[in-house]
CSV table of C-alpha atoms in Angstrom, one decimal:
chain,number,residue,atom,x,y,z
D,8,UNK,CA,128.6,105.2,105.1
D,9,UNK,CA,128.6,104.2,108.8
D,10,UNK,CA,125.8,102.0,110.1
D,11,UNK,CA,125.0,104.5,112.8
D,12,UNK,CA,124.3,107.1,110.0
D,13,UNK,CA,122.3,104.6,108.0
D,14,UNK,CA,120.1,103.7,111.0
D,15,UNK,CA,119.6,107.4,111.9
D,16,UNK,CA,118.3,107.8,108.3
D,17,UNK,CA,116.2,104.6,108.6
D,18,UNK,CA,114.6,105.8,111.9
D,19,UNK,CA,113.9,109.2,110.3
D,20,UNK,CA,112.1,107.5,107.5
D,21,UNK,CA,110.1,105.4,109.9
D,22,UNK,CA,109.0,108.4,112.0
D,23,UNK,CA,108.3,110.4,108.9
D,24,UNK,CA,106.2,107.6,107.3
D,25,UNK,CA,104.3,107.4,110.6
D,26,UNK,CA,103.4,111.0,110.5
D,27,UNK,CA,102.4,111.1,106.8
D,28,UNK,CA,100.1,108.1,107.3
D,29,UNK,CA,98.8,108.6,110.8
D,30,UNK,CA,98.7,112.4,110.2
D,31,UNK,CA,95.5,112.1,108.1
D,32,UNK,CA,94.1,109.6,110.6
D,33,UNK,CA,94.5,112.3,113.3
D,34,UNK,CA,93.0,114.8,111.0
D,35,UNK,CA,89.9,112.7,110.3
D,36,UNK,CA,89.5,112.0,114.0
D,37,UNK,CA,89.7,115.7,114.8
D,38,UNK,CA,87.1,116.5,112.1
D,39,UNK,CA,84.7,113.6,112.5
D,40,UNK,CA,82.5,115.2,115.1
D,41,UNK,CA,81.9,118.1,112.7
D,42,UNK,CA,81.0,116.0,109.7
D,43,UNK,CA,77.3,115.7,110.6
D,44,UNK,CA,74.7,115.7,113.3
D,45,UNK,CA,74.9,113.9,116.6
D,46,UNK,CA,73.6,110.6,115.3
D,47,UNK,CA,74.6,111.0,111.7
D,48,UNK,CA,75.4,108.5,108.9
D,49,UNK,CA,77.9,111.1,107.8
D,50,UNK,CA,80.0,110.6,110.9
D,51,UNK,CA,80.1,106.9,110.1
D,52,UNK,CA,81.2,107.7,106.6
D,53,UNK,CA,84.1,109.8,107.9
D,54,UNK,CA,85.1,107.0,110.4
D,55,UNK,CA,84.9,104.3,107.7
D,56,UNK,CA,87.2,106.2,105.4
D,57,UNK,CA,90.1,105.3,107.8
D,58,UNK,CA,88.6,102.1,109.2
D,59,UNK,CA,90.6,99.7,107.1
D,60,UNK,CA,93.9,101.4,107.6
D,61,UNK,CA,94.2,103.3,110.9
D,62,UNK,CA,95.6,100.4,112.9
D,63,UNK,CA,98.1,99.5,110.1
D,64,UNK,CA,99.3,103.1,110.2
D,65,UNK,CA,100.0,102.8,113.9
D,66,UNK,CA,102.4,99.9,113.1
D,67,UNK,CA,104.8,102.5,111.8
D,68,UNK,CA,104.9,104.0,115.3
D,69,UNK,CA,105.7,100.6,116.9
D,70,UNK,CA,108.4,100.0,114.3
D,71,UNK,CA,109.9,103.4,114.8
D,72,UNK,CA,110.1,103.1,118.5
D,73,UNK,CA,111.4,99.5,118.3
D,74,UNK,CA,114.1,100.6,115.8
D,75,UNK,CA,115.0,103.5,118.0
D,76,UNK,CA,115.3,101.2,121.0
D,77,UNK,CA,117.5,98.7,119.2
D,78,UNK,CA,119.7,101.1,117.2
D,79,UNK,CA,120.0,104.0,119.7
D,80,UNK,CA,119.1,102.7,123.2
D,81,UNK,CA,120.4,105.8,125.0
D,82,UNK,CA,118.2,108.0,122.8
D,83,UNK,CA,115.2,105.8,123.5
D,84,UNK,CA,115.8,105.8,127.2
D,85,UNK,CA,116.2,109.6,127.3
D,86,UNK,CA,113.0,110.1,125.2
D,87,UNK,CA,110.8,107.9,127.3
D,88,UNK,CA,112.2,109.2,130.7
D,89,UNK,CA,112.8,112.9,129.9
D,90,UNK,CA,109.5,113.2,127.9
D,91,UNK,CA,107.5,111.0,130.3
D,92,UNK,CA,104.5,113.2,130.7
D,93,UNK,CA,103.8,114.0,127.0
D,94,UNK,CA,104.6,110.4,126.0
D,95,UNK,CA,102.3,109.0,128.6
D,96,UNK,CA,99.5,111.3,127.5
D,97,UNK,CA,100.1,110.3,123.9
D,98,UNK,CA,99.9,106.6,124.8
D,99,UNK,CA,96.7,107.1,126.8
D,100,UNK,CA,95.1,109.1,124.0
D,101,UNK,CA,96.0,106.5,121.4
D,102,UNK,CA,94.6,103.7,123.5
D,103,UNK,CA,91.4,105.7,124.1
D,104,UNK,CA,91.1,106.4,120.4
D,105,UNK,CA,91.5,102.8,119.4
D,106,UNK,CA,88.9,101.6,122.0
D,107,UNK,CA,86.5,104.3,120.7
D,108,UNK,CA,86.9,103.1,117.1
D,109,UNK,CA,86.0,99.6,118.2
D,110,UNK,CA,83.2,100.3,120.7
D,111,UNK,CA,81.4,103.2,119.0
D,112,UNK,CA,79.1,100.9,117.0
D,113,UNK,CA,78.5,98.3,119.7
D,114,UNK,CA,75.2,99.9,120.9
D,115,UNK,CA,72.4,101.5,118.9
D,116,UNK,CA,72.3,104.6,121.1
D,117,UNK,CA,73.0,108.2,120.2
D,118,UNK,CA,74.4,109.2,123.7
D,119,UNK,CA,76.7,106.1,123.6
D,120,UNK,CA,78.1,107.1,120.2
D,121,UNK,CA,78.4,110.8,121.3
D,122,UNK,CA,80.6,109.8,124.2
D,123,UNK,CA,82.9,107.7,121.9
D,124,UNK,CA,82.9,110.5,119.4
D,125,UNK,CA,84.3,112.8,122.1
D,126,UNK,CA,86.9,110.1,122.9
D,127,UNK,CA,88.0,110.0,119.2
D,128,UNK,CA,88.3,113.8,119.1
D,129,UNK,CA,90.4,113.9,122.3
D,130,UNK,CA,92.4,110.8,121.1
D,131,UNK,CA,93.2,112.6,117.8
D,132,UNK,CA,93.8,116.2,118.9
D,133,UNK,CA,96.1,115.4,121.9
D,134,UNK,CA,98.7,113.2,120.0
D,135,UNK,CA,98.6,115.5,117.0
D,136,UNK,CA,99.6,118.4,119.2
D,137,UNK,CA,101.9,116.6,121.6
D,138,UNK,CA,104.0,115.0,118.8
D,139,UNK,CA,104.8,118.5,117.6
D,140,UNK,CA,105.8,119.5,121.1
D,141,UNK,CA,108.0,116.5,121.5
D,142,UNK,CA,109.9,116.8,118.2
D,143,UNK,CA,110.3,120.5,118.5
D,144,UNK,CA,112.0,119.9,121.9
D,145,UNK,CA,114.2,117.2,120.4
D,146,UNK,CA,115.4,119.6,117.8
D,147,UNK,CA,115.8,122.5,120.2
D,148,UNK,CA,117.4,120.4,122.9
D,149,UNK,CA,116.6,119.9,126.5
D,150,UNK,CA,118.5,120.3,129.8
D,151,UNK,CA,120.7,117.3,130.5
D,152,UNK,CA,123.3,116.5,133.1
D,153,UNK,CA,126.8,115.0,132.7
D,154,UNK,CA,125.3,111.5,132.9
D,155,UNK,CA,123.0,112.3,129.9
D,156,UNK,CA,119.9,112.2,132.1
D,157,UNK,CA,117.2,114.7,131.0
D,158,UNK,CA,116.6,117.2,133.8
D,159,UNK,CA,114.0,119.3,132.0
D,160,UNK,CA,110.6,119.7,133.7
D,161,UNK,CA,107.3,119.7,132.0
D,162,UNK,CA,107.1,123.6,132.0
D,163,UNK,CA,110.5,123.6,130.3
D,164,UNK,CA,109.0,121.5,127.5
D,165,UNK,CA,106.2,124.0,127.0
D,166,UNK,CA,108.5,126.7,125.6
D,167,UNK,CA,107.2,129.0,122.8
D,168,UNK,CA,109.1,127.0,120.0
D,169,UNK,CA,107.6,123.7,121.1
D,170,UNK,CA,104.1,125.1,121.5
D,171,UNK,CA,104.4,126.5,117.9
D,172,UNK,CA,105.5,123.0,116.8
D,173,UNK,CA,102.4,121.5,118.4
D,174,UNK,CA,100.1,124.0,116.8
D,175,UNK,CA,101.8,123.4,113.4
D,176,UNK,CA,101.4,119.6,113.6
D,177,UNK,CA,97.8,119.8,114.8
D,178,UNK,CA,96.8,122.3,112.1
D,179,UNK,CA,98.8,120.5,109.4
D,180,UNK,CA,97.4,117.0,110.3
D,181,UNK,CA,93.9,118.5,110.4
D,182,UNK,CA,94.4,119.9,106.9
D,183,UNK,CA,95.9,116.6,105.8
D,184,UNK,CA,92.9,114.7,107.2
D,185,UNK,CA,90.3,117.1,105.6
D,186,UNK,CA,91.9,116.7,102.2
D,187,UNK,CA,92.0,112.9,102.7
D,188,UNK,CA,88.2,113.0,103.4
D,189,UNK,CA,87.6,115.0,100.1
D,190,UNK,CA,89.5,112.3,98.3
D,191,UNK,CA,88.0,109.2,100.0
D,192,UNK,CA,84.4,110.2,100.6
D,193,UNK,CA,81.4,111.5,98.6
D,194,UNK,CA,78.2,113.4,99.3
D,195,UNK,CA,77.8,115.8,102.2
D,196,UNK,CA,81.0,114.6,104.0
D,197,UNK,CA,83.1,115.5,100.9
D,198,UNK,CA,81.5,119.0,100.8
D,199,UNK,CA,82.0,119.6,104.5
D,200,UNK,CA,85.6,118.3,104.4
D,201,UNK,CA,86.5,120.7,101.5
D,202,UNK,CA,85.2,123.5,103.6
D,203,UNK,CA,87.1,122.2,106.7
D,204,UNK,CA,90.3,122.0,104.6
D,205,UNK,CA,90.1,125.7,103.7
D,206,UNK,CA,89.5,126.6,107.4
D,207,UNK,CA,92.4,124.4,108.6
D,208,UNK,CA,94.6,126.1,106.0
D,209,UNK,CA,94.0,129.4,107.8
D,210,UNK,CA,95.9,128.0,110.8
D,211,UNK,CA,98.3,125.6,109.0
D,212,UNK,CA,99.8,128.1,106.6
D,213,UNK,CA,100.9,130.8,109.0
D,214,UNK,CA,101.9,128.5,111.8
D,215,UNK,CA,103.8,126.2,109.5
D,216,UNK,CA,105.6,129.0,107.8
D,217,UNK,CA,106.6,130.6,111.1
D,218,UNK,CA,107.7,127.2,112.5
D,219,UNK,CA,109.8,126.3,109.4
D,220,UNK,CA,111.4,129.7,109.4
D,221,UNK,CA,112.2,129.6,113.1
D,222,UNK,CA,113.6,126.0,112.7
D,223,UNK,CA,115.8,127.0,109.8
D,224,UNK,CA,117.1,130.2,111.5
D,225,UNK,CA,117.7,128.9,115.0
D,226,UNK,CA,118.2,125.2,114.7
D,227,UNK,CA,118.6,124.5,111.0
D,228,UNK,CA,121.3,122.6,109.1
D,229,UNK,CA,122.0,125.5,106.7
D,230,UNK,CA,122.1,124.4,103.1
D,231,UNK,CA,121.4,120.8,104.1
D,232,UNK,CA,117.9,121.6,105.3
D,233,UNK,CA,117.0,124.8,103.4
D,234,UNK,CA,115.8,122.9,100.2
D,235,UNK,CA,113.5,120.8,102.4
D,236,UNK,CA,112.1,123.9,104.1
D,237,UNK,CA,111.4,125.5,100.8
D,238,UNK,CA,109.8,122.4,99.4
D,239,UNK,CA,107.6,122.1,102.5
D,240,UNK,CA,106.4,125.7,102.3
D,241,UNK,CA,105.8,125.4,98.5
D,242,UNK,CA,103.9,122.1,98.9
D,243,UNK,CA,101.7,123.5,101.7
D,244,UNK,CA,100.7,126.4,99.6
D,245,UNK,CA,100.2,124.1,96.6
D,246,UNK,CA,98.0,121.8,98.7
D,247,UNK,CA,95.7,124.6,99.7
D,248,UNK,CA,95.5,126.0,96.2
D,249,UNK,CA,94.7,122.5,94.8
D,250,UNK,CA,91.9,122.1,97.5
D,251,UNK,CA,90.5,125.5,96.5
D,252,UNK,CA,90.3,124.3,92.9
D,253,UNK,CA,88.9,120.9,93.9
D,254,UNK,CA,91.9,119.0,92.7
D,255,UNK,CA,91.7,116.5,95.5
D,256,UNK,CA,94.3,114.0,94.4
D,257,UNK,CA,96.9,116.8,93.9
D,258,UNK,CA,95.9,118.4,97.1
D,259,UNK,CA,96.4,115.2,99.1
D,260,UNK,CA,99.8,114.6,97.4
D,261,UNK,CA,100.9,118.1,98.3
D,262,UNK,CA,99.9,117.9,101.9
D,263,UNK,CA,101.6,114.5,102.2
D,264,UNK,CA,104.8,116.0,100.7
D,265,UNK,CA,104.5,118.9,103.2
D,266,UNK,CA,104.3,116.5,106.2
D,267,UNK,CA,107.2,114.4,104.8
D,268,UNK,CA,109.5,117.4,104.2
D,269,UNK,CA,108.7,119.1,107.5
D,270,UNK,CA,109.8,116.1,109.5
D,271,UNK,CA,112.7,115.4,107.1
D,272,UNK,CA,113.9,119.0,107.8
D,273,UNK,CA,113.6,118.4,111.5
D,274,UNK,CA,115.7,115.3,111.4
D,275,UNK,CA,118.1,117.0,109.0
D,276,UNK,CA,118.4,119.9,111.5
D,277,UNK,CA,119.0,117.4,114.3
D,278,UNK,CA,121.8,115.4,112.8
D,279,UNK,CA,124.5,114.4,113.9
D,280,UNK,CA,122.8,114.8,117.3
D,281,UNK,CA,119.9,112.7,118.4
D,282,UNK,CA,119.1,114.8,121.5
D,283,UNK,CA,121.1,118.0,122.1
D,284,UNK,CA,121.7,119.3,125.6
D,285,UNK,CA,121.0,122.9,126.4
D,286,UNK,CA,123.0,122.6,129.6
D,287,UNK,CA,126.3,121.8,127.9
D,288,UNK,CA,126.7,120.6,124.3
D,289,UNK,CA,129.1,118.0,125.5
D,290,UNK,CA,126.3,116.4,127.5
D,291,UNK,CA,124.2,115.8,124.4
D,292,UNK,CA,123.5,112.5,122.7
D,293,UNK,CA,124.8,111.9,119.2
D,294,UNK,CA,124.6,109.1,116.6
D,295,UNK,CA,128.0,108.0,117.9
D,296,UNK,CA,127.6,107.9,121.7
D,297,UNK,CA,123.9,106.8,121.7
D,298,UNK,CA,124.2,103.8,119.3
D,299,UNK,CA,124.2,100.1,119.8
D,300,UNK,CA,127.2,97.9,119.0
D,301,UNK,CA,128.1,97.4,115.3
D,302,UNK,CA,127.1,93.7,115.5
D,303,UNK,CA,123.5,94.7,116.6
D,304,UNK,CA,123.3,97.3,113.8
D,305,UNK,CA,124.5,94.7,111.3
D,306,UNK,CA,121.9,92.1,112.4
D,307,UNK,CA,119.2,94.7,112.3
D,308,UNK,CA,120.2,95.7,108.8
D,309,UNK,CA,119.7,92.2,107.5
D,310,UNK,CA,116.3,91.9,109.2
D,311,UNK,CA,115.2,95.2,107.7
D,312,UNK,CA,116.3,94.2,104.2
D,313,UNK,CA,114.3,91.0,104.3
D,314,UNK,CA,111.1,92.1,106.1
D,315,UNK,CA,110.6,95.8,105.3
D,316,UNK,CA,109.8,95.3,101.6
D,317,UNK,CA,107.1,92.7,102.6
D,318,UNK,CA,105.5,95.1,105.1
D,319,UNK,CA,105.5,97.9,102.5
D,320,UNK,CA,104.0,95.6,99.8
D,321,UNK,CA,101.2,94.4,102.2
D,322,UNK,CA,100.3,97.9,103.3
D,323,UNK,CA,100.3,99.2,99.7
D,324,UNK,CA,98.0,96.3,98.7
D,325,UNK,CA,95.6,97.1,101.6
D,326,UNK,CA,95.3,100.7,100.4
D,327,UNK,CA,94.7,99.5,96.9
D,328,UNK,CA,91.9,97.1,98.0
D,329,UNK,CA,90.1,99.8,100.0
D,330,UNK,CA,90.7,102.6,97.4
D,331,UNK,CA,87.0,103.2,96.6
D,332,UNK,CA,85.1,106.3,98.0
D,333,UNK,CA,83.0,105.8,101.1
D,334,UNK,CA,79.4,107.0,101.0
D,335,UNK,CA,76.3,106.8,103.1
D,336,UNK,CA,75.0,103.9,101.0
D,337,UNK,CA,78.2,101.9,101.5
D,338,UNK,CA,78.1,102.2,105.3
D,339,UNK,CA,74.4,101.5,105.7
D,340,UNK,CA,73.8,99.0,102.9
D,341,UNK,CA,70.8,101.0,101.9
D,342,UNK,CA,69.9,104.1,100.1
D,343,UNK,CA,70.3,107.1,102.3
D,344,UNK,CA,68.3,110.2,101.6
D,345,UNK,CA,70.7,113.1,101.3
D,346,UNK,CA,70.1,115.6,104.2
D,347,UNK,CA,68.7,113.0,106.6
D,348,UNK,CA,70.4,111.0,109.3
D,349,UNK,CA,69.9,107.3,110.0
D,350,UNK,CA,66.8,107.9,112.0
D,351,UNK,CA,65.3,110.1,109.3
D,352,UNK,CA,65.8,113.4,111.2
D,353,UNK,CA,66.9,116.3,108.9
D,354,UNK,CA,70.5,117.2,109.0
D,355,UNK,CA,71.8,120.8,108.9
D,356,UNK,CA,72.1,122.2,105.4
D,357,UNK,CA,75.5,121.8,103.8
């Protein structure tokens, strides 16, 4: 197998791993404001469920972008220039979200925390939607000239297929995050998260099904991607059914498989292209004309063989260390009366 193909697969794995892990982070951030009252311990419970892992999950994004730059520099250049507006908004949202995570608890003030909660919501919803828009356009293709410069405008990127892709990733990540909360928390947050998962499924199932069908029919790789599409649809339904029956571990496994196979199907539909051209297929980028020199790919392969297992072992260890459920007692260090917030005010009934 050629190194260009191996690195296309490797980059696909890195991007897919990022969305599986960061997907539930986005979902938790989207739902956090709905997990309790304005000054609620329950919001802190939701936030603490991803506190030890959210920044480690973002390392997958840095690695995926770095690998894309090193292995396929022309692809990287086209992505960051042709998709400048959505990529810039994603970057700003991720920065805002990270700052909000760190600064939310710096002052004991309900208005202070409320503003940062809004920042977490915006910093989670915006990337969850825009990543779907970006990757749908990558699979669909964009207008490019003979010099392989993307000429598509922002309105061109907001086509119906891409908007459906954004709705699919937003609803799917919200479902994934809600299921994660049922698995990682206890008490009122767990109850609310289970309810949120069932509501998120009302959007994720129809949008995901339509998006997968559209992808397979219009842009799919035939028999190469059909099994992945079927697995994704089956896992999505299975995750919702498991959530309904309160099988939280199975539900999270199913939603993780759904995210994994959706993006695997997108990359499978894309290959051997990396960015098709809707102007003229000859203007598009492929694994052959967008790749680095063989020496660069060989050196990268040896670096990956040495360091990637270490990174995976460390991240797996961190998840194992922080595997316990988060409750109000664990975040306050004291017994919290169920149905009351930190200041003793009654919370809305669950």
